[in-house]
């Protein structure tokens, strides 16, 4: 039976990574926006959810901490309803930050977006680390409330939350697919192929890029909120670039950029390798092995299937109407 | 805009009415463009009359493509004015000039590589309901009929260009000449008032050039659209364009019928860099070049 709990725990994180790869796919896979600051939107989403719902830690332990949302209790709404508010607010906060960053950088050359997203991600992390009054600095926020936690035993919570993650993931997948398959998504793909030609076709390239940037960032923010309520603890170390940005890129590259199913598959495969290495026999179980394996997989996929395991699907017309 | 407003005929187009025939559709006045210390366009003034296929020729570096970039809003001008259909369009961005009714192609085809040929065309029409980010979530029923109409228009355009058998192919897999046709198709999808074609025959085989010329001529005849063409291939200019405007060193050198332009001494000097009897001889040669070999007035001879 324990294997089920392990799989649920694995599935929660893989599913949350799936949310990030969906968001990154909107940015990179469909629009060609080079966002290397996934961690920033992850952190904004996670902290937004945590700050809104978590009771302040006891003052003896946490001297500097003055702001603790705990709105859930203050406003008598019940944490289970607050979960949805937290998810929505996480999306909004990430989206607003994306709006500001995008409005400044999306008119410039692509490289500026890369530089600024990397910078923003690190700034967000350092802000939460150093502004101790805001979110308790390096000690982080713990005891983030469970969603529907009263209905199950603590052990079963993972199973329940796995279902929650999958439902949210499926909903996001559906919403993004709809948008990408619409004429709106067609403009994004045209921008990815050639910005100037898209402008020559009368499209306001900046506006579409900004919309895509905000949508992808909001999705990442929701992923962050899911993380906060799943692991119930956040501190700035969670959002280090390796596990919060670059692994998401590897997942997208492996699975197939420009294909949302591929993006999800990449998340589960890469996270499977990452967390599966712990079961290797002790003789070969070296912590560096997982880095090697992930790198090896990436090289293999890029050499053998440059578009990822399932790359972008060609949109064949249905032959007349 | 509702689906019923989308005209399904790819080539029917109303251009007349807005301007009397004596009024130019496009007026360029005293246009200046500096790139750092280089003056690419130097107080250039020219008019394009509605319903014409006007040629724009000149040696390399004369400022032809820069002029296109200025008119279509891809570059910001340093000074001067551009008026299109009586409305100032200088200062407009590229996508805004499109909506004013002015569509351009690029010298090197810029197809959307990893989109199908059909999608390349379906992207273009303006005011698509489905281009709103929320339309697919909240008002999907408004998208479908419009998409069907646009798809029909795109298929008709592909038939017109003889590309319909390639509709589901990635644009990246097309030949150079087919990509040129695709560019032309994209401009037709826009139902513009005026098209700027940047070297439509560059890199295209003579046989396909004939086809392309025929398509351009048919487009003009059937739609009454105004076309301004940058072209080095004198065979194309001679048979397609009237009038022809010659640019040199960023300004208009002369304007006239193809015959007048080819006989003009100053034009020959600008192209060939010498004058007098030699240029007259060269002029004779070029004028008599009736065989379908590519007489590249600007490229090959100027390089000699």
Coordinates of C-alpha atoms in Angstrom, one line a residue:
Chain A
X1 CA 0.0 0.0 0.0
X2 CA 2.8 2.3 0.7
X3 CA 3.7 2.4 -2.9
X4 CA 0.4 4.1 -3.6
X5 CA 1.3 6.9 -1.1
X6 CA 4.7 7.2 -2.7
X7 CA 3.1 7.4 -6.2
X8 CA 0.7 10.0 -5.0
X9 CA 3.5 12.1 -3.5
X10 CA 5.4 11.7 -6.8
X11 CA 2.3 12.6 -8.8
X12 CA 1.6 15.7 -6.8
X13 CA 5.0 17.2 -7.6
X14 CA 5.1 15.9 -11.1
X15 CA 1.6 17.4 -11.7
X16 CA 2.7 20.7 -10.2
X17 CA 5.7 20.6 -12.6
X18 CA 3.2 19.9 -15.3
X19 CA 1.5 23.2 -14.5
X20 CA 4.8 25.0 -14.9
X21 CA 5.6 23.3 -18.2
X22 CA 2.2 24.2 -19.5
X23 CA 2.9 27.8 -18.6
X24 CA 6.3 27.7 -20.1
X25 CA 4.9 26.1 -23.2
X26 CA 2.6 29.2 -23.7
X27 CA 5.7 31.4 -23.4
X28 CA 8.3 29.4 -25.3
X29 CA 6.6 26.6 -27.1
X30 CA 3.9 28.7 -28.8
X31 CA 5.1 32.4 -28.6
X32 CA 8.8 32.0 -28.5
X33 CA 9.2 34.1 -25.4
X34 CA 12.4 33.2 -23.7
X35 CA 11.4 33.2 -20.0
X36 CA 14.2 31.8 -17.8
X37 CA 12.6 33.0 -14.7
X38 CA 9.9 30.4 -14.0
X39 CA 11.1 30.4 -10.4
X40 CA 10.0 34.0 -10.0
X41 CA 6.3 33.3 -10.9
X42 CA 6.4 30.0 -8.9
X43 CA 7.6 31.9 -5.9
X44 CA 5.0 34.7 -6.3
X45 CA 2.2 32.2 -6.6
X46 CA 3.4 30.1 -3.6
X47 CA 4.0 33.1 -1.3
X48 CA 0.7 34.7 -2.3
X49 CA -1.2 31.6 -1.4
X50 CA 0.7 31.1 1.8
X51 CA 0.5 34.6 3.0
X52 CA -3.2 34.8 2.4
X53 CA -4.1 31.6 4.2
X54 CA -1.4 30.9 6.8
X55 CA -1.7 31.9 10.4
X56 CA 1.3 34.0 11.6
X57 CA 4.0 31.8 13.4
X58 CA 4.4 32.3 17.1
X59 CA 6.3 35.5 17.9
X60 CA 9.0 33.8 20.1
X61 CA 10.2 31.9 17.1
X62 CA 9.8 34.5 14.5
X63 CA 10.7 38.0 15.7
X64 CA 10.7 40.0 12.6
X65 CA 7.5 38.6 11.2
X66 CA 4.7 41.2 11.3
X67 CA 2.6 40.4 8.3
X68 CA 0.8 37.1 8.3
X69 CA -2.3 36.9 6.2
X70 CA -4.4 34.4 8.0
X71 CA -7.3 36.0 6.1
X72 CA -8.9 32.6 6.0
X73 CA -9.7 32.8 9.8
X74 CA -10.1 36.5 10.0
X75 CA -12.7 36.6 7.3
X76 CA -14.5 33.5 8.4
X77 CA -14.7 31.9 5.0
X78 CA -13.2 28.5 5.8
X79 CA -10.0 27.3 4.4
X80 CA -11.6 25.1 1.8
X81 CA -13.1 28.0 0.1
X82 CA -10.0 30.1 0.6
X83 CA -8.0 27.6 -1.4
X84 CA -9.8 28.8 -4.6
X85 CA -9.3 32.4 -3.6
X86 CA -5.6 31.7 -3.0
X87 CA -5.2 30.0 -6.4
X88 CA -6.9 33.0 -8.1
X89 CA -4.9 35.5 -6.2
X90 CA -1.7 33.7 -7.0
X91 CA -2.6 33.8 -10.7
X92 CA -3.5 37.5 -10.4
X93 CA -0.3 38.5 -8.6
X94 CA 1.9 36.6 -11.1
X95 CA -0.1 38.0 -14.0
X96 CA 0.3 41.6 -12.7
X97 CA 4.0 41.2 -12.3
X98 CA 4.2 39.7 -15.8
X99 CA 2.2 42.7 -17.1
X100 CA 4.8 45.1 -15.6
X101 CA 7.8 43.2 -16.7
X102 CA 6.4 42.5 -20.1
X103 CA 5.2 46.0 -20.7
X104 CA 8.8 47.2 -20.2
X105 CA 10.7 44.4 -22.0
X106 CA 8.5 42.9 -24.7
X107 CA 9.1 45.7 -27.1
X108 CA 12.8 45.1 -27.0
X109 CA 14.8 42.3 -28.5
X110 CA 14.2 38.8 -27.2
X111 CA 17.4 38.7 -25.1
X112 CA 16.1 41.5 -22.9
X113 CA 13.2 39.3 -21.8
X114 CA 15.5 36.5 -20.9
X115 CA 17.8 38.8 -18.9
X116 CA 14.9 40.5 -17.1
X117 CA 13.0 37.3 -16.2
X118 CA 16.2 35.8 -14.8
X119 CA 16.7 38.9 -12.8
X120 CA 13.1 39.2 -11.6
X121 CA 13.1 35.6 -10.4
X122 CA 16.2 36.1 -8.3
X123 CA 14.9 39.5 -7.0
X124 CA 11.7 37.9 -5.9
X125 CA 13.6 35.2 -4.1
X126 CA 15.9 37.6 -2.4
X127 CA 13.1 39.9 -1.5
X128 CA 11.3 37.1 0.4
X129 CA 14.7 36.1 1.9
X130 CA 15.7 39.5 3.1
X131 CA 12.4 41.3 3.9
X132 CA 11.8 39.2 7.0
X133 CA 8.7 41.2 8.0
X134 CA 7.1 40.1 4.8
X135 CA 7.3 36.3 4.9
X136 CA 9.6 35.3 7.7
X137 CA 12.8 35.3 5.7
X138 CA 14.9 32.2 5.5
X139 CA 12.8 30.3 8.1
X140 CA 9.9 30.4 5.7
X141 CA 6.3 29.9 6.3
X142 CA 5.1 26.6 7.7
X143 CA 1.7 25.0 8.5
X144 CA 0.1 26.3 5.3
X145 CA -3.4 25.0 5.7
X146 CA -4.6 21.9 3.9
X147 CA -7.4 22.0 1.3
X148 CA -10.2 19.7 2.4
X149 CA -7.8 18.4 5.1
X150 CA -10.6 17.9 7.6
X151 CA -12.2 15.2 5.5
X152 CA -9.2 12.8 5.4
X153 CA -6.5 11.4 7.7
X154 CA -3.2 13.1 7.3
X155 CA -1.9 10.0 5.5
X156 CA -4.7 10.1 3.0
X157 CA -4.2 13.7 2.3
X158 CA -1.6 13.0 -0.4
X159 CA -4.1 10.9 -2.3
X160 CA -6.7 13.5 -2.0
X161 CA -4.3 16.3 -3.0
X162 CA -3.1 14.3 -5.9
X163 CA -6.6 14.3 -7.2
X164 CA -6.9 18.0 -6.6
X165 CA -3.6 18.6 -8.6
X166 CA -4.8 16.4 -11.5
X167 CA -8.1 18.2 -11.6
X168 CA -6.5 21.6 -11.7
X169 CA -3.9 20.4 -14.2
X170 CA -6.6 19.0 -16.5
X171 CA -8.6 22.3 -16.2
X172 CA -5.6 24.4 -17.1
X173 CA -4.7 22.0 -20.0
X174 CA -8.2 22.4 -21.3
X175 CA -8.2 26.2 -21.0
X176 CA -4.8 26.6 -22.7
X177 CA -5.6 24.1 -25.5
X178 CA -8.7 26.1 -26.3
X179 CA -6.8 29.3 -26.5
X180 CA -3.9 27.9 -28.5
X181 CA -6.2 26.2 -31.0
X182 CA -8.1 29.4 -31.6
X183 CA -7.1 32.2 -34.0
X184 CA -5.5 33.8 -31.0
X185 CA -3.1 30.9 -30.7
X186 CA -2.4 31.0 -34.4
X187 CA -1.2 34.6 -34.0
X188 CA 1.1 33.5 -31.2
X189 CA 2.6 30.8 -33.4
X190 CA 3.1 33.3 -36.2
X191 CA 4.9 35.6 -33.8
X192 CA 7.1 32.7 -32.8
X193 CA 8.0 32.1 -36.5
X194 CA 8.5 35.7 -37.5
X195 CA 7.5 38.8 -35.6
X196 CA 8.0 41.3 -38.4
X197 CA 5.9 39.2 -40.9
X198 CA 3.2 39.0 -38.2
X199 CA 3.2 42.8 -37.9
X200 CA 3.1 43.0 -41.7
X201 CA -0.1 40.9 -41.5
X202 CA -1.6 43.6 -39.3
X203 CA -1.2 42.0 -35.9
X204 CA -0.3 44.1 -32.9
X205 CA 2.7 41.9 -32.0
X206 CA 3.4 43.6 -28.7
X207 CA -0.2 43.1 -27.4
X208 CA -0.3 39.4 -28.3
X209 CA 3.1 38.8 -26.7
X210 CA 2.0 40.6 -23.6
X211 CA -1.2 38.6 -23.4
X212 CA 0.7 35.3 -23.8
X213 CA 3.3 36.4 -21.2
X214 CA 0.6 37.2 -18.7
X215 CA -1.3 34.0 -19.3
X216 CA 1.7 31.8 -19.0
X217 CA 2.8 33.6 -15.8
X218 CA -0.6 33.3 -14.3
X219 CA -0.6 29.6 -14.9
X220 CA 2.8 29.4 -13.2
X221 CA 1.4 31.3 -10.3
X222 CA -1.3 28.7 -9.9
X223 CA 1.4 26.1 -9.9
X224 CA 3.1 27.9 -7.1
X225 CA -0.1 28.0 -5.1
X226 CA -0.7 24.3 -5.6
X227 CA 2.8 23.7 -4.3
X228 CA 2.2 25.8 -1.2
X229 CA -0.9 23.9 -0.2
X230 CA 0.6 20.6 -1.1
X231 CA 3.8 20.8 0.8
X232 CA 2.5 23.2 3.3
X233 CA 5.9 24.9 3.7
X234 CA 7.7 27.5 1.6
X235 CA 11.0 29.2 2.1
X236 CA 13.2 31.0 -0.4
X237 CA 15.4 28.0 -1.0
X238 CA 12.6 26.2 -2.7
X239 CA 12.8 28.7 -5.6
X240 CA 16.4 28.2 -6.5
X241 CA 16.8 28.3 -10.3
X242 CA 17.9 24.6 -10.7
X243 CA 14.8 23.0 -9.4
X244 CA 12.4 25.8 -10.2
X245 CA 13.4 27.0 -13.6
X246 CA 15.9 24.8 -15.4
X247 CA 14.3 21.5 -14.7
X248 CA 11.1 22.9 -16.1
X249 CA 12.9 23.8 -19.3
X250 CA 14.4 20.3 -19.5
X251 CA 10.9 18.9 -19.1
X252 CA 9.5 21.0 -21.9
X253 CA 12.4 20.2 -24.2
X254 CA 12.2 16.5 -23.5
X255 CA 8.5 16.2 -23.8
X256 CA 8.0 18.4 -26.8
X257 CA 7.9 22.2 -27.0
X258 CA 4.8 23.4 -28.8
X259 CA 2.7 20.4 -27.7
X260 CA 0.8 20.6 -24.4
X261 CA 0.6 16.8 -24.0
X262 CA 4.3 16.6 -24.7
X263 CA 4.9 19.2 -22.0
X264 CA 3.0 17.2 -19.5
X265 CA 4.7 14.0 -20.5
X266 CA 8.1 15.6 -20.1
X267 CA 7.2 16.7 -16.6
X268 CA 6.3 13.2 -15.5
X269 CA 9.2 11.5 -17.2
X270 CA 11.9 13.9 -16.0
X271 CA 10.5 14.1 -12.5
X272 CA 10.3 10.3 -12.6
X273 CA 14.0 10.0 -13.3
X274 CA 14.8 12.6 -10.8
X275 CA 12.9 11.0 -8.0
X276 CA 13.4 7.4 -9.2
X277 CA 17.2 7.5 -8.7
X278 CA 16.7 7.2 -4.9
X279 CA 15.7 3.6 -5.4
X280 CA 19.0 2.6 -7.1
X281 CA 21.2 0.2 -5.1
X282 CA 23.5 2.0 -2.7
X283 CA 26.6 1.1 -4.6
X284 CA 25.6 3.2 -7.6
X285 CA 23.4 5.6 -5.8
X286 CA 25.3 8.8 -6.1
X287 CA 23.4 12.1 -5.7
X288 CA 25.2 13.3 -8.8
X289 CA 23.8 10.4 -10.8
X290 CA 20.4 12.1 -11.3
X291 CA 22.1 15.2 -12.8
X292 CA 23.9 13.0 -15.1
X293 CA 20.8 11.0 -16.1
X294 CA 18.8 14.1 -16.7
X295 CA 21.5 15.6 -18.8
X296 CA 22.0 12.4 -20.7
X297 CA 18.3 12.2 -21.4
X298 CA 18.2 15.7 -22.7
X299 CA 21.2 15.1 -25.0
X300 CA 19.6 11.9 -26.2
X301 CA 16.3 13.5 -26.9
X302 CA 17.8 16.5 -28.7
X303 CA 19.9 14.2 -30.9
X304 CA 17.3 11.7 -31.7
X305 CA 14.0 13.7 -31.5
X306 CA 14.9 17.3 -31.7
X307 CA 11.3 18.4 -31.3
X308 CA 10.9 16.4 -28.1
X309 CA 9.2 13.0 -27.6
X310 CA 6.0 14.3 -29.0
X311 CA 6.7 17.5 -30.8
X312 CA 4.3 20.0 -32.3
X313 CA 1.5 18.5 -34.3
X314 CA 0.9 19.9 -37.8
X315 CA -2.5 21.4 -38.0
X316 CA -4.0 19.7 -41.0
X317 CA -7.1 21.2 -42.3
X318 CA -10.2 19.0 -42.3
X319 CA -10.7 19.3 -46.0
X320 CA -13.3 21.8 -46.7
X321 CA -16.5 22.8 -45.0
Chain B
X1 CA -17.3 42.3 -37.4
X2 CA -19.5 39.4 -38.1
X3 CA -18.8 36.5 -40.4
X4 CA -21.2 37.9 -43.0
X5 CA -18.9 40.8 -43.5
X6 CA -16.1 38.7 -44.6
X7 CA -16.0 38.7 -48.3
X8 CA -15.3 35.2 -49.6
X9 CA -14.0 36.1 -53.0
X10 CA -10.2 36.4 -52.6
X11 CA -9.8 38.7 -55.5
X12 CA -12.8 40.9 -55.6
X13 CA -12.0 44.2 -54.0
X14 CA -13.3 47.7 -54.1
X15 CA -10.7 50.3 -54.4
X16 CA -12.4 52.9 -56.4
X17 CA -14.6 55.6 -55.1
X18 CA -12.4 57.0 -52.4
X19 CA -10.1 58.9 -54.7
X20 CA -10.6 60.6 -58.0
X21 CA -8.3 59.2 -60.6
X22 CA -6.3 62.4 -60.8
X23 CA -5.5 62.1 -57.0
X24 CA -2.5 60.0 -56.1
X25 CA -3.3 57.1 -53.7
X26 CA 0.1 57.4 -52.1
X27 CA 1.9 60.7 -51.7
X28 CA 5.5 60.8 -50.4
X29 CA 6.8 64.3 -49.7
X30 CA 10.3 65.3 -48.8
X31 CA 11.0 62.0 -47.1
X32 CA 14.3 61.7 -45.2
X33 CA 15.8 58.7 -43.4
X34 CA 19.1 58.7 -41.7
X35 CA 20.8 55.6 -40.4
X36 CA 23.5 57.1 -38.2
X37 CA 25.6 59.2 -40.5
X38 CA 24.2 57.5 -43.6
X39 CA 21.3 59.2 -45.4
X40 CA 19.4 56.4 -47.0
X41 CA 16.5 58.4 -48.3
X42 CA 17.2 62.0 -49.1
X43 CA 14.2 64.4 -49.6
X44 CA 12.4 61.9 -51.7
X45 CA 9.0 62.8 -53.1
X46 CA 6.9 60.6 -55.3
X47 CA 3.3 59.9 -56.1
X48 CA 1.6 56.6 -56.9
X49 CA -1.7 56.8 -58.9
X50 CA -4.5 54.5 -58.0
X51 CA -5.0 51.4 -60.1
X52 CA -1.5 51.4 -61.5
X53 CA 1.3 48.9 -61.3
X54 CA 4.1 51.3 -60.6
X55 CA 7.7 50.1 -60.8
X56 CA 10.4 51.3 -58.4
X57 CA 13.8 50.7 -59.7
X58 CA 17.3 52.0 -59.0
X59 CA 20.8 50.7 -58.3
X60 CA 21.6 48.9 -55.1
X61 CA 21.7 51.3 -52.2
X62 CA 19.3 53.7 -53.9
X63 CA 16.9 53.5 -50.9
X64 CA 14.1 51.4 -52.4
X65 CA 13.7 48.9 -49.6
X66 CA 14.2 51.7 -47.0
X67 CA 11.4 53.6 -48.7
X68 CA 9.2 50.5 -48.4
X69 CA 10.1 50.1 -44.8
X70 CA 9.2 53.8 -44.2
X71 CA 5.9 53.6 -46.0
X72 CA 4.8 50.4 -44.3
X73 CA 5.8 51.6 -40.9
X74 CA 8.7 49.3 -40.2
X75 CA 11.1 52.2 -39.9
X76 CA 10.6 55.5 -38.3
X77 CA 11.2 58.4 -40.7
X78 CA 13.6 61.2 -39.9
X79 CA 11.6 63.9 -41.8
X80 CA 8.9 64.3 -44.4
X81 CA 5.3 63.1 -44.8
X82 CA 3.5 60.1 -46.2
X83 CA -0.1 60.3 -47.2
X84 CA -2.2 57.3 -48.1
X85 CA -5.8 57.8 -49.4
X86 CA -5.7 61.3 -48.1
X87 CA -4.6 60.2 -44.6
X88 CA -1.2 60.8 -43.0
X89 CA 0.3 57.4 -42.3
X90 CA 3.8 58.5 -41.3
X91 CA 4.4 57.6 -37.7
X92 CA 2.0 54.6 -37.9
X93 CA 3.4 51.3 -36.8
X94 CA 3.6 48.4 -39.2
X95 CA 0.3 46.8 -38.1
X96 CA -1.5 50.1 -38.3
X97 CA -0.5 50.7 -41.9
X98 CA -1.9 47.3 -42.6
X99 CA -5.3 48.4 -41.3
X100 CA -5.0 51.6 -43.3
X101 CA -5.1 49.3 -46.4
X102 CA -1.4 49.1 -47.3
X103 CA 0.2 45.6 -47.3
X104 CA 3.8 44.7 -48.1
X105 CA 5.9 41.7 -48.9
X106 CA 9.5 41.1 -48.1
X107 CA 12.5 40.8 -50.4
X108 CA 13.4 37.5 -48.9
X109 CA 10.1 35.5 -48.3
X110 CA 9.2 35.5 -44.7
X111 CA 6.7 32.7 -44.5
X112 CA 5.7 31.3 -41.1
X113 CA 7.8 28.2 -41.4
X114 CA 6.2 25.7 -39.0
X115 CA 2.7 26.6 -39.9
X116 CA 0.9 25.1 -42.8
X117 CA 0.3 27.0 -46.0
X118 CA -3.4 27.3 -45.2
X119 CA -2.6 28.7 -41.7
X120 CA -0.2 31.1 -43.3
X121 CA -3.1 32.6 -45.2
X122 CA -5.8 32.2 -42.5
X123 CA -3.7 34.3 -40.1
X124 CA -4.0 37.4 -42.2
X125 CA -7.6 38.7 -42.3
X126 CA -8.3 41.6 -40.0
X127 CA -10.8 41.8 -37.2
X128 CA -10.9 38.1 -36.4
X129 CA -13.2 37.5 -33.5
X130 CA -11.1 34.6 -32.4
X131 CA -8.0 36.7 -32.0
X132 CA -9.3 37.9 -28.6
X133 CA -7.7 35.9 -25.9
X134 CA -10.9 35.1 -24.1
X135 CA -13.0 34.4 -27.2
X136 CA -12.2 30.7 -27.3
X137 CA -13.3 30.4 -23.6
X138 CA -16.4 32.5 -23.5
X139 CA -17.7 33.0 -27.0
X140 CA -16.5 30.0 -29.1
X141 CA -19.7 30.1 -31.2
X142 CA -18.6 33.4 -32.7
X143 CA -15.3 32.0 -33.9
X144 CA -16.4 28.9 -35.8
X145 CA -18.5 30.6 -38.6
X146 CA -15.8 33.2 -39.1
X147 CA -13.1 30.6 -39.3
X148 CA -15.1 28.7 -42.0
X149 CA -15.4 31.8 -44.0
X150 CA -11.7 32.6 -43.7
X151 CA -10.8 29.1 -44.6
X152 CA -12.9 29.3 -47.7
X153 CA -11.3 32.5 -48.7
X154 CA -7.8 31.0 -48.1
X155 CA -8.6 28.0 -50.2
X156 CA -9.8 30.2 -53.0
X157 CA -6.7 32.2 -52.8
X158 CA -4.6 29.1 -52.9
X159 CA -6.5 27.9 -56.0
X160 CA -5.9 31.3 -57.6
X161 CA -2.2 30.8 -57.0
X162 CA -2.1 27.1 -57.9
X163 CA -0.9 26.2 -54.4
X164 CA -4.0 24.4 -53.2
X165 CA -2.4 21.0 -53.4
X166 CA 0.1 22.2 -50.8
X167 CA -2.4 23.6 -48.2
X168 CA -1.5 21.2 -45.4
X169 CA 2.3 21.4 -46.1
X170 CA 4.6 23.3 -43.7
X171 CA 5.5 26.6 -45.4
X172 CA 9.1 25.8 -44.7
X173 CA 9.0 22.9 -47.2
X174 CA 7.9 25.1 -50.1
X175 CA 10.3 26.0 -52.9
X176 CA 11.7 29.5 -53.1
X177 CA 9.2 30.4 -55.9
X178 CA 6.3 28.9 -54.1
X179 CA 7.2 30.9 -51.0
X180 CA 7.0 34.1 -53.2
X181 CA 3.5 33.0 -54.3
X182 CA 2.6 32.4 -50.7
X183 CA 3.7 35.9 -49.8
X184 CA 1.5 37.3 -52.6
X185 CA -1.3 35.1 -51.3
X186 CA -1.0 36.6 -47.8
X187 CA -1.3 40.1 -49.2
X188 CA -4.4 39.1 -51.2
X189 CA -5.9 37.7 -48.0
X190 CA -5.7 41.2 -46.5
X191 CA -7.9 42.7 -49.2
X192 CA -5.7 45.7 -49.3
X193 CA -6.1 48.9 -51.2
X194 CA -2.4 48.9 -52.2
X195 CA 0.3 46.3 -52.2
X196 CA 4.0 46.9 -51.9
X197 CA 6.0 44.1 -53.5
X198 CA 9.7 43.9 -52.7
X199 CA 11.4 42.2 -55.6
X200 CA 8.9 39.5 -56.3
X201 CA 11.0 37.9 -58.9
X202 CA 14.3 37.7 -57.0
X203 CA 15.5 34.2 -56.7
X204 CA 12.7 32.8 -58.9
X205 CA 13.2 30.8 -62.0
X206 CA 12.2 32.5 -65.3
X207 CA 9.3 30.1 -65.8
X208 CA 7.9 30.8 -62.4
X209 CA 8.6 34.5 -62.8
X210 CA 6.2 34.4 -65.8
X211 CA 3.6 32.8 -63.6
X212 CA 4.1 35.3 -60.8
X213 CA 3.9 38.2 -63.2
X214 CA 0.7 36.8 -64.6
X215 CA -0.7 36.4 -61.1
X216 CA 0.2 40.0 -60.3
X217 CA -1.3 41.3 -63.5
X218 CA -4.5 39.3 -62.9
X219 CA -4.7 40.5 -59.4
X220 CA -4.5 44.1 -60.5
X221 CA -7.0 43.6 -63.3
X222 CA -9.6 41.8 -61.3
X223 CA -9.4 43.9 -58.2
X224 CA -8.3 47.3 -59.4
X225 CA -5.8 47.4 -56.6
X226 CA -2.7 49.6 -56.7
X227 CA 0.6 47.9 -56.8
X228 CA 4.1 49.3 -56.2
X229 CA 6.9 47.0 -57.1
X230 CA 10.6 47.1 -56.4
X231 CA 12.2 45.1 -59.2
X232 CA 15.6 44.5 -60.7
X233 CA 14.5 42.2 -63.4
X234 CA 14.0 44.5 -66.3
X235 CA 11.9 42.0 -68.2
X236 CA 9.4 42.2 -65.4
X237 CA 9.5 46.0 -65.2
X238 CA 9.1 46.4 -68.9
X239 CA 6.1 44.1 -69.3
X240 CA 4.3 44.8 -66.0
X241 CA 4.9 48.3 -64.8
X242 CA 3.7 51.7 -66.0
X243 CA 4.9 54.1 -64.9
X244 CA 8.3 53.4 -63.6
X245 CA 10.0 55.5 -60.9
X246 CA 13.8 55.6 -60.7
X247 CA 15.5 56.2 -57.4
X248 CA 19.1 57.1 -57.0
X249 CA 20.9 58.0 -53.9
X250 CA 17.8 58.3 -51.9
X251 CA 15.7 60.5 -54.2
X252 CA 13.6 60.3 -57.3
X253 CA 15.7 60.6 -60.4
X254 CA 12.9 60.4 -62.9
X255 CA 9.5 58.9 -63.7
X256 CA 8.1 57.8 -67.0
X257 CA 7.0 54.9 -69.1
X258 CA 9.4 51.9 -69.2
X259 CA 10.6 53.0 -72.6
X260 CA 11.4 56.5 -71.5
X261 CA 13.2 55.3 -68.4
X262 CA 15.4 52.9 -70.4
X263 CA 16.3 55.6 -72.8
X264 CA 17.1 58.2 -70.2
X265 CA 20.8 59.2 -70.0
X266 CA 20.7 60.1 -66.3
X267 CA 19.2 56.7 -65.4
X268 CA 21.9 54.9 -67.3
X269 CA 24.5 57.0 -65.5
X270 CA 23.0 56.2 -62.2
X271 CA 23.0 52.5 -63.0
X272 CA 26.1 52.1 -65.0
X273 CA 28.3 54.9 -63.6
X274 CA 29.3 56.3 -67.0
X275 CA 27.7 58.5 -69.7
X276 CA 27.9 59.6 -73.3
X277 CA 28.0 57.2 -76.2
X278 CA 28.8 54.2 -74.1
X279 CA 25.7 54.6 -72.1
X280 CA 23.6 55.1 -75.2
X281 CA 25.0 51.8 -76.5
X282 CA 24.2 50.1 -73.2
X283 CA 20.7 51.6 -73.4
X284 CA 20.2 50.1 -76.9
X285 CA 21.3 46.7 -75.6
X286 CA 19.0 46.8 -72.7
X287 CA 16.1 48.1 -74.7
X288 CA 16.4 45.4 -77.3
X289 CA 16.7 42.6 -74.8
X290 CA 13.6 40.8 -75.7
X291 CA 14.8 37.3 -75.1
X292 CA 13.6 35.9 -71.8
X293 CA 17.0 35.9 -70.2
X294 CA 17.3 37.9 -67.1
X295 CA 18.5 41.3 -67.9
X296 CA 19.3 42.5 -64.5
X297 CA 19.7 46.2 -65.1
X298 CA 20.8 47.0 -61.6
X299 CA 22.7 43.9 -60.6
X300 CA 24.8 42.5 -63.4
X301 CA 25.4 45.6 -65.5
X302 CA 26.1 48.0 -62.7
X303 CA 28.6 45.5 -61.4
X304 CA 30.4 45.4 -64.7

